[in-house]
Coordinates of C-alpha atoms in Angstrom, one line a residue:
Chain A
M1 CA 24.8 109.4 81.0
Q2 CA 26.8 112.6 80.9
S3 CA 27.6 113.3 77.2
Q4 CA 31.2 113.2 76.3
S5 CA 33.5 114.9 73.7
V6 CA 34.1 113.4 70.3
E7 CA 37.6 112.7 71.3
E8 CA 36.5 110.8 74.4
L9 CA 33.9 108.9 72.4
N10 CA 36.5 107.9 69.8
A11 CA 38.9 106.8 72.6
S12 CA 36.1 104.6 74.0
A13 CA 35.4 103.1 70.6
S14 CA 39.0 102.3 70.1
K15 CA 39.0 100.3 73.4
C16 CA 35.8 98.6 72.4
R17 CA 37.3 97.5 69.1
K18 CA 40.1 95.8 70.8
R19 CA 37.7 94.0 73.1
I20 CA 35.7 92.8 70.1
V21 CA 38.6 91.2 68.4
D22 CA 39.9 89.8 71.7
M23 CA 36.6 88.2 72.5
V24 CA 36.2 86.6 69.1
Y25 CA 39.8 85.4 69.1
K26 CA 39.5 83.8 72.5
A27 CA 36.1 82.2 71.7
K28 CA 37.5 81.1 68.3
S29 CA 34.2 82.0 66.9
G30 CA 31.8 84.9 66.6
H31 CA 31.1 87.9 64.3
P32 CA 33.8 90.5 64.3
G33 CA 33.0 92.3 61.0
G34 CA 29.6 93.6 61.8
S35 CA 30.6 94.3 65.4
L36 CA 33.4 96.6 64.2
S37 CA 31.2 98.3 61.7
C38 CA 28.6 99.4 64.3
I39 CA 30.7 100.0 67.4
D40 CA 31.0 103.7 66.8
I41 CA 27.2 104.0 66.8
L42 CA 26.9 102.0 70.0
V43 CA 29.5 104.2 71.8
A44 CA 27.7 107.3 70.7
L45 CA 24.4 105.9 72.0
Y46 CA 25.6 104.6 75.4
K47 CA 28.1 107.4 76.1
G48 CA 26.6 110.4 74.3
V49 CA 22.8 110.2 73.8
M50 CA 20.9 107.5 75.5
R51 CA 18.8 108.0 78.7
F52 CA 20.5 105.3 80.7
D53 CA 21.9 104.8 84.2
S54 CA 24.8 102.4 84.4
N55 CA 24.3 102.1 88.1
N56 CA 20.7 101.0 87.5
P57 CA 20.6 99.2 84.1
S58 CA 17.1 97.9 84.6
W59 CA 15.6 101.4 85.4
D60 CA 12.1 101.1 84.1
D61 CA 12.1 104.5 82.4
R62 CA 15.4 104.1 80.6
D63 CA 15.7 104.4 76.8
R64 CA 15.6 101.0 75.1
F65 CA 18.3 99.8 72.8
I66 CA 17.4 96.9 70.5
M67 CA 20.4 95.2 68.9
S68 CA 18.4 93.5 66.2
K69 CA 21.5 92.1 64.4
G70 CA 22.1 90.0 67.4
H71 CA 25.3 88.3 66.0
A72 CA 27.1 91.6 66.6
S73 CA 27.0 90.7 70.3
P74 CA 30.7 91.5 70.8
A75 CA 29.9 95.1 70.1
V76 CA 27.2 95.1 72.8
Y77 CA 29.3 93.3 75.4
S78 CA 32.2 95.7 74.7
I79 CA 30.2 98.8 75.3
L80 CA 28.5 97.3 78.3
R81 CA 32.1 96.7 79.6
E82 CA 32.9 100.3 78.8
V83 CA 30.0 101.6 80.8
G84 CA 30.8 99.3 83.7
I85 CA 27.9 96.8 83.6
L86 CA 30.1 93.9 82.5
Q87 CA 33.5 92.9 83.6
D88 CA 36.5 91.7 81.7
S89 CA 35.9 88.2 83.1
D90 CA 32.4 88.2 81.6
L91 CA 33.9 89.1 78.2
N92 CA 36.5 86.4 78.5
G93 CA 33.7 83.8 78.7
F94 CA 32.1 84.9 75.5
R95 CA 30.3 81.9 73.8
S96 CA 31.4 79.5 76.5
L97 CA 29.0 77.3 78.6
G98 CA 27.3 79.3 81.3
S99 CA 28.7 82.7 80.2
V100 CA 26.5 85.8 80.5
C101 CA 28.0 86.7 77.1
Q102 CA 25.9 84.4 74.9
G103 CA 26.6 84.0 71.2
H104 CA 23.8 86.2 70.3
V105 CA 22.5 89.0 72.7
D106 CA 20.0 87.6 75.1
R107 CA 18.0 89.6 77.7
K108 CA 17.7 86.6 80.0
W109 CA 21.4 86.2 80.3
T110 CA 22.9 89.7 80.3
E111 CA 22.0 92.6 82.4
G112 CA 21.6 95.7 80.3
V113 CA 20.4 93.8 77.2
D114 CA 16.8 94.7 76.4
F115 CA 16.1 92.3 73.5
S116 CA 17.0 88.7 72.7
A117 CA 18.1 88.6 69.1
G118 CA 19.7 86.0 66.8
S119 CA 16.9 85.6 64.4
L120 CA 17.1 88.6 62.0
G121 CA 14.2 90.8 61.2
M122 CA 12.5 90.9 64.6
G123 CA 14.0 93.9 66.4
L124 CA 12.2 96.7 64.7
S125 CA 8.8 95.2 65.7
F126 CA 10.0 94.8 69.2
G127 CA 11.2 98.4 69.2
L128 CA 7.8 99.6 67.9
G129 CA 6.2 97.8 70.9
S130 CA 8.6 99.5 73.2
A131 CA 7.8 102.9 71.7
L132 CA 4.1 102.3 71.9
A133 CA 4.4 101.3 75.6
A134 CA 6.3 104.6 76.3
R135 CA 3.6 106.6 74.6
L136 CA 0.9 104.8 76.7
D137 CA 2.9 105.6 79.8
G138 CA 3.3 109.2 78.8
S139 CA 7.1 108.7 79.1
K140 CA 9.8 110.6 77.3
R141 CA 11.9 107.4 76.9
H142 CA 13.1 106.7 73.4
T143 CA 13.7 103.4 71.6
W144 CA 16.7 102.8 69.4
V145 CA 16.9 99.9 67.0
L146 CA 20.1 98.8 65.3
L147 CA 19.5 96.9 62.0
G148 CA 21.9 95.5 59.5
D149 CA 21.6 96.3 55.8
G150 CA 21.4 92.6 55.0
E151 CA 18.8 92.1 57.7
I152 CA 16.3 94.4 56.0
Q153 CA 15.8 91.7 53.4
E154 CA 13.5 90.1 56.0
G155 CA 9.9 91.1 55.2
Q156 CA 9.0 91.6 58.8
I157 CA 11.2 94.8 58.8
W158 CA 8.8 96.3 56.3
E159 CA 5.7 95.2 58.3
A160 CA 7.2 97.1 61.2
A161 CA 8.2 100.1 59.1
M162 CA 4.7 100.4 57.8
A163 CA 3.2 100.1 61.2
A164 CA 5.5 102.6 62.9
S165 CA 4.6 105.2 60.4
H166 CA 0.9 104.4 60.5
L167 CA 0.8 104.6 64.2
E168 CA 2.8 107.8 64.1
V169 CA 5.4 107.0 66.7
S170 CA 8.0 109.7 67.1
N171 CA 9.9 108.1 69.8
L172 CA 11.5 105.4 67.6
T173 CA 14.8 105.6 65.8
A174 CA 16.1 102.8 63.5
I175 CA 19.8 102.9 62.7
I176 CA 20.8 100.9 59.7
D177 CA 24.5 99.7 59.8
K178 CA 25.0 99.8 56.0
N179 CA 28.3 97.8 55.9
R180 CA 27.3 96.3 52.5
I181 CA 28.2 92.7 53.5
Q182 CA 26.1 89.8 54.8
N183 CA 26.9 86.2 55.7
D184 CA 27.6 84.7 52.3
N185 CA 28.8 87.7 50.4
F186 CA 28.3 91.4 49.5
V187 CA 24.7 92.5 49.9
D188 CA 24.6 93.6 46.3
D189 CA 25.4 90.1 45.2
Q190 CA 23.1 88.3 47.5
M191 CA 20.0 90.4 47.3
R192 CA 20.1 94.1 46.4
V193 CA 18.4 96.2 49.0
G194 CA 18.6 99.3 46.7
D195 CA 18.3 102.8 48.1
I196 CA 17.5 102.1 51.7
G197 CA 16.8 105.8 52.5
S198 CA 14.2 106.1 49.7
K199 CA 12.5 102.9 50.9
F200 CA 12.1 104.2 54.5
K201 CA 11.1 107.6 53.2
S202 CA 8.4 106.0 51.0
F203 CA 7.2 104.2 54.1
G204 CA 6.7 107.6 55.8
W205 CA 9.9 107.8 57.8
N206 CA 12.3 110.7 58.3
V207 CA 15.6 109.8 56.9
I208 CA 19.1 111.0 57.8
N209 CA 22.2 109.8 56.0
I210 CA 25.5 109.8 57.8
N211 CA 29.1 108.4 57.8
G212 CA 28.7 105.7 60.5
H213 CA 32.3 106.2 61.6
D214 CA 32.3 110.0 62.1
M215 CA 31.5 110.5 65.7
H216 CA 30.3 114.0 65.3
E217 CA 27.9 113.1 62.5
I218 CA 26.6 110.1 64.5
V219 CA 25.9 112.1 67.7
S220 CA 24.2 114.9 65.8
A221 CA 22.0 112.4 63.8
L222 CA 21.0 110.5 66.9
K223 CA 20.0 113.7 68.7
D224 CA 18.2 115.1 65.6
S225 CA 16.2 111.8 65.2
K226 CA 14.5 112.5 68.5
T227 CA 13.0 115.8 67.4
G228 CA 11.2 114.7 64.2
N229 CA 7.5 113.9 63.8
G230 CA 7.2 110.3 63.1
P231 CA 9.9 107.6 63.2
T232 CA 13.4 108.3 61.9
A233 CA 15.8 106.0 60.0
I234 CA 19.5 106.9 60.2
I235 CA 21.3 105.3 57.3
A236 CA 24.9 104.9 58.5
S237 CA 27.4 104.1 55.8
T238 CA 30.0 101.9 57.5
V239 CA 32.9 99.6 56.7
K240 CA 32.6 96.0 57.7
G241 CA 35.5 95.1 59.9
K242 CA 36.4 98.8 60.4
G243 CA 39.8 99.3 62.0
V244 CA 41.4 95.9 61.2
S245 CA 43.0 96.1 57.7
Y246 CA 42.4 92.5 56.6
M247 CA 38.9 92.4 58.0
E248 CA 37.8 95.6 56.3
N249 CA 35.3 95.0 53.4
N250 CA 36.1 91.3 53.7
P251 CA 33.0 89.0 53.7
A252 CA 35.3 86.2 55.2
F253 CA 35.2 88.1 58.5
H254 CA 31.5 88.3 58.9
G255 CA 31.6 85.3 61.1
A256 CA 35.2 84.1 61.6
A257 CA 37.8 84.4 64.3
P258 CA 41.3 85.6 63.6
N259 CA 44.2 83.2 63.9
D260 CA 47.2 83.9 66.2
E261 CA 49.1 85.9 63.6
Q262 CA 46.0 87.9 62.5
Y263 CA 45.1 88.5 66.2
A264 CA 48.6 90.0 66.8
L265 CA 48.3 92.2 63.7
A266 CA 44.8 93.4 64.7
M267 CA 45.9 94.4 68.2
E268 CA 48.8 96.3 66.7
E269 CA 46.6 98.1 64.3
L270 CA 44.1 99.0 67.0
S271 CA 46.7 100.4 69.4
Chain B
M1 CA -18.3 87.4 86.3
T2 CA -20.5 90.3 85.0
G3 CA -22.7 90.4 82.0
I4 CA -25.0 87.9 80.5
S5 CA -23.5 85.0 78.6
E6 CA -25.5 84.1 75.6
P7 CA -25.0 80.8 73.8
G8 CA -22.1 81.4 71.5
A9 CA -18.8 80.2 70.2
S10 CA -15.6 80.0 72.3
R11 CA -14.3 83.0 70.4
D12 CA -17.2 85.1 71.9
G13 CA -15.8 84.1 75.3
Y14 CA -12.4 85.5 74.4
G15 CA -14.1 88.8 73.5
D16 CA -16.1 88.8 76.8
A17 CA -12.9 88.2 78.8
L18 CA -11.0 91.1 77.2
L19 CA -13.8 93.4 78.4
D20 CA -13.7 91.8 81.8
L21 CA -10.0 92.5 82.0
S22 CA -10.2 96.0 80.7
S23 CA -10.1 97.7 84.1
D24 CA -6.5 96.6 84.3
E25 CA -4.6 99.4 82.5
R26 CA -1.7 97.0 81.7
V27 CA -4.0 95.1 79.3
V28 CA -3.4 96.0 75.6
V29 CA -5.0 94.3 72.6
L30 CA -3.3 93.6 69.3
E31 CA -5.1 92.8 66.1
A32 CA -4.1 91.8 62.6
D33 CA -7.2 92.7 60.6
L34 CA -9.3 90.0 62.2
G35 CA -10.6 91.6 65.3
K36 CA -14.2 91.3 64.1
S37 CA -13.7 87.6 63.8
T38 CA -11.6 86.9 66.9
K39 CA -13.9 89.2 68.9
S40 CA -11.3 91.6 70.2
C41 CA -13.3 94.2 68.3
H42 CA -15.5 94.8 71.4
F43 CA -12.4 95.9 73.4
R44 CA -11.2 98.0 70.5
A45 CA -14.5 99.9 70.4
K46 CA -14.3 100.8 74.0
Y47 CA -10.6 101.2 74.4
P48 CA -9.1 102.4 71.1
K49 CA -6.0 103.8 72.7
R50 CA -5.0 100.5 74.2
T51 CA -5.8 98.6 70.9
F52 CA -3.2 98.4 68.2
C53 CA -4.4 97.4 64.8
L54 CA -1.3 96.2 63.0
G55 CA -2.7 95.2 59.6
I56 CA -2.3 91.9 57.9
A57 CA 1.1 91.2 59.5
E58 CA 1.2 88.6 62.2
Q59 CA 4.9 88.4 62.5
N60 CA 5.2 92.1 63.4
M61 CA 2.2 91.7 65.7
A62 CA 4.0 89.0 67.7
L63 CA 7.1 91.1 68.4
V64 CA 5.2 94.4 68.9
G65 CA 3.5 92.4 71.7
A66 CA 6.9 91.4 73.1
G67 CA 8.1 95.0 73.1
L68 CA 5.0 96.0 75.0
A69 CA 5.4 93.1 77.4
E70 CA 9.0 94.1 78.2
A71 CA 7.7 97.5 79.3
G72 CA 5.2 95.9 81.7
K73 CA 2.1 95.7 79.5
I74 CA 0.0 92.5 79.2
P75 CA -0.7 92.0 75.5
F76 CA -3.5 89.9 74.1
A77 CA -3.0 89.4 70.4
S78 CA -5.3 87.5 68.2
T79 CA -5.7 86.3 64.6
F80 CA -7.0 83.1 63.0
A81 CA -5.4 79.9 64.4
I82 CA -3.9 79.2 61.1
F83 CA -2.2 82.6 60.8
S84 CA -0.8 82.3 64.3
E85 CA 1.3 79.5 62.8
R86 CA 2.9 82.1 60.4
A87 CA 4.4 83.8 63.5
F88 CA 5.5 80.6 65.1
E89 CA 9.2 81.3 64.9
Q90 CA 8.5 84.8 66.2
F91 CA 6.8 83.2 69.2
R92 CA 9.6 80.8 69.6
N93 CA 12.5 83.2 69.4
G94 CA 10.9 86.5 70.4
I95 CA 8.5 85.4 73.1
A96 CA 8.8 81.9 74.6
R97 CA 12.6 82.0 74.6
T98 CA 12.8 85.4 76.1
G99 CA 10.5 84.9 79.0
L100 CA 8.2 87.7 77.9
V101 CA 4.5 87.1 78.5
V102 CA 2.4 87.6 75.4
H103 CA -1.0 85.9 75.1
L104 CA -2.0 84.8 71.6
C105 CA -5.4 83.7 70.6
G106 CA -6.1 81.8 67.4
S107 CA -9.7 81.7 66.5
H108 CA -11.4 79.6 63.8
G109 CA -9.3 76.6 64.7
G110 CA -9.8 73.1 63.3
M111 CA -12.1 71.5 60.8
H112 CA -15.1 72.9 62.6
T113 CA -14.4 76.2 60.8
G114 CA -16.1 74.6 57.8
Q115 CA -16.9 76.5 54.7
D116 CA -13.7 78.6 54.5
G117 CA -12.0 75.4 53.5
S118 CA -8.6 73.8 54.1
S119 CA -6.5 77.0 54.0
A120 CA -8.3 78.1 57.2
Q121 CA -8.7 74.8 59.0
S122 CA -5.7 74.8 61.3
T123 CA -5.1 71.3 62.7
E124 CA -1.4 71.8 63.7
D125 CA -1.6 74.8 66.0
L126 CA -1.9 73.0 69.4
G127 CA 0.9 70.7 68.4
I128 CA 3.4 73.3 67.3
F129 CA 2.8 75.7 70.2
R130 CA 3.0 72.8 72.6
T131 CA 6.7 72.2 71.6
L132 CA 7.8 75.6 72.9
P133 CA 9.3 75.5 76.4
G134 CA 7.3 77.4 78.9
M135 CA 4.3 78.0 76.6
T136 CA 0.9 77.4 78.0
V137 CA -1.6 76.0 75.5
L138 CA -5.4 76.2 76.0
H139 CA -8.3 75.0 74.0
P140 CA -11.6 75.7 75.8
C141 CA -14.8 74.0 74.7
D142 CA -17.5 76.7 75.1
R143 CA -18.1 80.4 75.5
N144 CA -18.1 80.4 79.3
S145 CA -14.9 78.4 79.8
A146 CA -13.1 80.4 77.1
R147 CA -14.1 83.5 79.0
S148 CA -13.0 82.2 82.4
L149 CA -9.7 80.7 81.2
T150 CA -8.8 83.9 79.3
R151 CA -9.5 85.9 82.4
N152 CA -7.1 83.7 84.3
L153 CA -4.3 84.6 82.0
I154 CA -4.1 88.0 83.6
D155 CA -2.1 86.5 86.5
H156 CA -0.3 83.9 84.4
D157 CA 3.5 84.0 84.4
N158 CA 3.9 82.3 81.0
P159 CA 3.1 83.2 77.4
S160 CA 0.1 81.4 76.0
Y161 CA -1.6 80.2 73.0
T162 CA -5.4 79.8 73.1
R163 CA -7.4 78.2 70.3
T164 CA -11.0 79.2 70.0
A165 CA -13.6 78.0 67.6
R166 CA -15.5 80.0 65.0
N167 CA -18.9 78.2 65.4
K168 CA -21.3 78.1 68.2
T169 CA -21.2 75.1 70.6
R170 CA -23.5 74.0 73.4
E171 CA -23.0 75.5 76.8
I172 CA -21.0 73.0 78.7
Y173 CA -20.3 75.1 81.8
S174 CA -22.6 77.6 83.5
E175 CA -21.0 80.9 84.4
E176 CA -20.5 79.7 88.0
E177 CA -19.0 76.4 86.9
A178 CA -16.7 78.1 84.4
A179 CA -15.5 80.6 87.1
A180 CA -14.0 77.7 89.1
L181 CA -11.9 76.4 86.2
E182 CA -8.1 76.7 86.6
I183 CA -5.4 76.6 83.9
G184 CA -3.7 73.2 84.1
V185 CA -6.5 71.4 86.0
A186 CA -8.6 69.2 83.9
S187 CA -12.4 69.1 84.4
E188 CA -14.3 65.9 84.9
L189 CA -17.7 66.4 83.2
R190 CA -19.1 62.9 83.6
S191 CA -18.0 60.2 86.0
G192 CA -17.5 56.6 84.9
D193 CA -15.0 53.8 85.5
D194 CA -15.3 51.6 82.4
A195 CA -13.4 53.9 80.0
T196 CA -12.3 57.6 79.8
I197 CA -12.8 60.0 77.0
I198 CA -10.4 62.9 77.2
A199 CA -11.4 65.7 74.9
C200 CA -10.8 69.4 74.1
G201 CA -12.6 72.1 72.3
V202 CA -15.5 71.3 70.1
M203 CA -15.0 67.6 70.6
V204 CA -16.1 67.9 74.3
E205 CA -19.8 68.1 73.4
R206 CA -19.4 65.2 71.0
S207 CA -17.7 63.2 73.8
L208 CA -20.7 63.8 76.1
D209 CA -23.0 62.6 73.4
A210 CA -20.7 59.5 73.0
A211 CA -20.9 58.8 76.7
D212 CA -24.7 59.0 76.5
E213 CA -24.7 56.4 73.7
L214 CA -22.2 54.2 75.5
A215 CA -24.3 54.2 78.7
K216 CA -27.1 52.7 76.6
H217 CA -24.8 49.7 76.1
G218 CA -23.9 49.6 79.8
I219 CA -20.6 51.3 79.4
M220 CA -20.0 54.1 81.9
A221 CA -17.5 56.4 80.3
R222 CA -15.8 59.2 82.2
V223 CA -15.6 62.4 80.2
V224 CA -12.7 64.8 80.9
D225 CA -12.4 68.3 79.4
M226 CA -8.7 68.8 78.9
H227 CA -8.9 72.5 78.2
T228 CA -5.2 73.0 79.1
I229 CA -3.1 71.0 76.6
K230 CA 0.0 72.3 78.3
P231 CA 0.9 72.1 81.1
I232 CA -1.2 69.0 81.0
D233 CA -2.9 67.6 84.0
K234 CA -0.9 64.5 84.6
E235 CA -2.9 63.4 87.6
A236 CA -6.1 63.4 85.6
V237 CA -4.4 61.3 82.9
L238 CA -3.1 58.7 85.4
S239 CA -6.4 58.6 87.0
A240 CA -8.0 58.0 83.6
A241 CA -5.6 55.1 83.1
E242 CA -7.2 53.3 86.0
T243 CA -10.3 52.9 83.9
G244 CA -8.3 50.7 81.6
A245 CA -9.3 52.4 78.3
I246 CA -8.6 55.9 77.1
V247 CA -9.9 57.6 74.0
T248 CA -8.8 61.1 73.1
A249 CA -10.9 63.4 71.0
E250 CA -9.7 66.6 69.3
D251 CA -10.4 68.6 66.2
H252 CA -6.7 68.6 65.4
S253 CA -4.2 66.3 63.9
V254 CA -3.5 63.1 65.9
I255 CA 0.2 64.0 65.3
G256 CA 1.3 66.4 68.0
G257 CA -1.9 67.4 69.7
L258 CA -4.0 66.3 72.7
G259 CA -3.8 62.6 71.8
S260 CA 0.0 62.8 71.5
A261 CA 0.3 64.7 74.8
I262 CA -1.7 62.0 76.6
A263 CA 0.2 59.2 74.9
E264 CA 3.5 60.7 76.0
I265 CA 2.5 60.4 79.6
L266 CA 0.9 56.9 79.3
A267 CA 3.8 55.4 77.3
E268 CA 6.3 56.4 80.0
E269 CA 4.3 56.0 83.2
C270 CA 1.4 53.8 82.7
P271 CA 0.9 52.0 79.4
T272 CA -2.8 51.8 78.8
K273 CA -5.0 50.8 76.0
M274 CA -5.7 54.0 74.0
R275 CA -7.2 55.2 70.8
M276 CA -7.2 58.7 69.3
V277 CA -10.1 60.4 67.5
G278 CA -8.6 63.3 65.5
V279 CA -7.5 64.3 62.0
R280 CA -5.5 61.5 60.4
D281 CA -2.8 63.3 58.5
K282 CA -5.1 65.0 56.0
F283 CA -6.2 68.4 54.9
G284 CA -9.8 69.3 54.9
E285 CA -12.1 71.0 52.4
S286 CA -15.1 73.3 52.3
G287 CA -18.4 72.1 53.7
S288 CA -20.6 72.7 56.7
P289 CA -19.0 72.0 60.0
E290 CA -21.0 68.9 60.5
E291 CA -20.3 67.6 57.0
I292 CA -16.6 68.1 57.3
M293 CA -16.5 66.7 60.9
Y294 CA -18.2 63.6 59.6
K295 CA -15.9 63.2 56.7
M296 CA -12.8 63.6 58.9
G297 CA -14.1 61.1 61.5
L298 CA -14.7 63.6 64.2
T299 CA -18.2 62.6 65.4
S300 CA -19.6 61.1 68.6
D301 CA -20.1 57.8 66.7
N302 CA -16.4 57.8 65.9
I303 CA -15.7 58.2 69.6
V304 CA -18.2 55.4 70.6
Q305 CA -16.6 53.0 68.1
R306 CA -13.1 53.7 69.4
V307 CA -14.2 53.2 73.0
M308 CA -15.9 49.9 72.0
E309 CA -12.6 48.7 70.4
I310 CA -10.7 48.8 73.7
V311 CA -13.2 48.7 76.6
Q312 CA -12.5 45.8 78.9
K313 CA -16.1 45.4 80.0
P314 CA -18.2 43.6 77.3
G315 CA -20.9 45.8 76.1
R316 CA -24.5 44.8 76.8
T317 CA -27.0 45.3 74.0

């Protein structure tokens, strides 16, 4: 994928945000908050950094992208629409019977999806397996795993973190979408995860802290993460529901659809 | 097959098979600190670059396997049967559901494990893995058949769970006989039309002993090794029904395992007198394999008794 300017990437992200709200509104269910918080990162990956061919999404030697927080599926579908793999009609079927846009991302249903998520905590392990396979193949392909900050409460994340460091994989980047909110409430109220960067550092990872809505910072960090020795964690500070005033920092919109009035307001704000 | 098969446990057959398969560069081996026990250690010693030791972390191991499989590798992961259960949801959501082919082997299954006691005596594994759509479930009875069936997984399109045993068992199959085994095709070890004993794993040798004993009473019992619990060989079950009496024998809970799988077929298609020899909703304890098998009702005598209860032909004494 030809890398694009920050302005172009931001314009894409803006279009994706509208798609996210639109899909959840039409489906009357879904997870807008955590989709809006990570969409800038996905746009940077798919349109700026990842080794990927939209004309051949199942190219064997593509980079792998693992959406571990699989409920943020609208973010994935919106970027796959942006790069031309999905169509508007696909997005319109989100969460309906027979749709390629399943509730949680699913590799069996959607072209361009590498990992079937929906059960939190599994993606980093899968990404480690992808990275090890690339190393065995002598390939330069890289593996990118997007995790939620609530998700890292799962113990399996730390099994994988320990193993990635022990096995000295350098072709693996984890991006933590630190939007500070999980299903029931704020992360700090549910289960404090503390200083995420220090935790990954103590597990032997390189750590980069960024503003997860600053396209320039995101692209730089993603590129830098490929050059380090060992695995890299990018801690992206984000805002849950970013771009829609009433969804921002609001736990209620982790997994709820806007009503008609809210939908109209969101579309206006995102224009 | 190459190499000399010495008497051993089915777990030795798993280790043999990994070496047999090593010439295929797609084969990778995953361990969770029990490679010495599950016998993947022999592959590790010869092919360290294709072996991933992932520490005491079975959940991670399962999904690392999935990631490798997605990229075209054929992962063989192993741990104790009981700890494979810890990664059940990972196998459900990360492997079976996704159509990725990862092969998991759980060694030290069942009461036969003995001295380690109840924490290690998995009697649920066959049952839980059997519930997953598309999952193949194997439980070979000796070293040669474990080797052959594991080798067959190289061309298998589905993820699998194979239970092996810790302790040595008699050789049931010669290498040549074992080489002819196919996943999903039951193996008739003894012919007979008065009753059928359908067994798996370490209960197969006990079933042969039971058939010998029954023959002394004039009852000719067929013995079937149902090494593949799923997909189960329905034809073999329906054929067994023609003998009028079926006894299943497994070192596993009667809830969910081989007996349940057979009963599901019979109940719907051909109701037949049936009894199950297996663990009756209990946990085990430490003891020698024979002591604990006796205490749990998993002996050839138990099989004989159950056959006698339902056999049509009156026994001659």
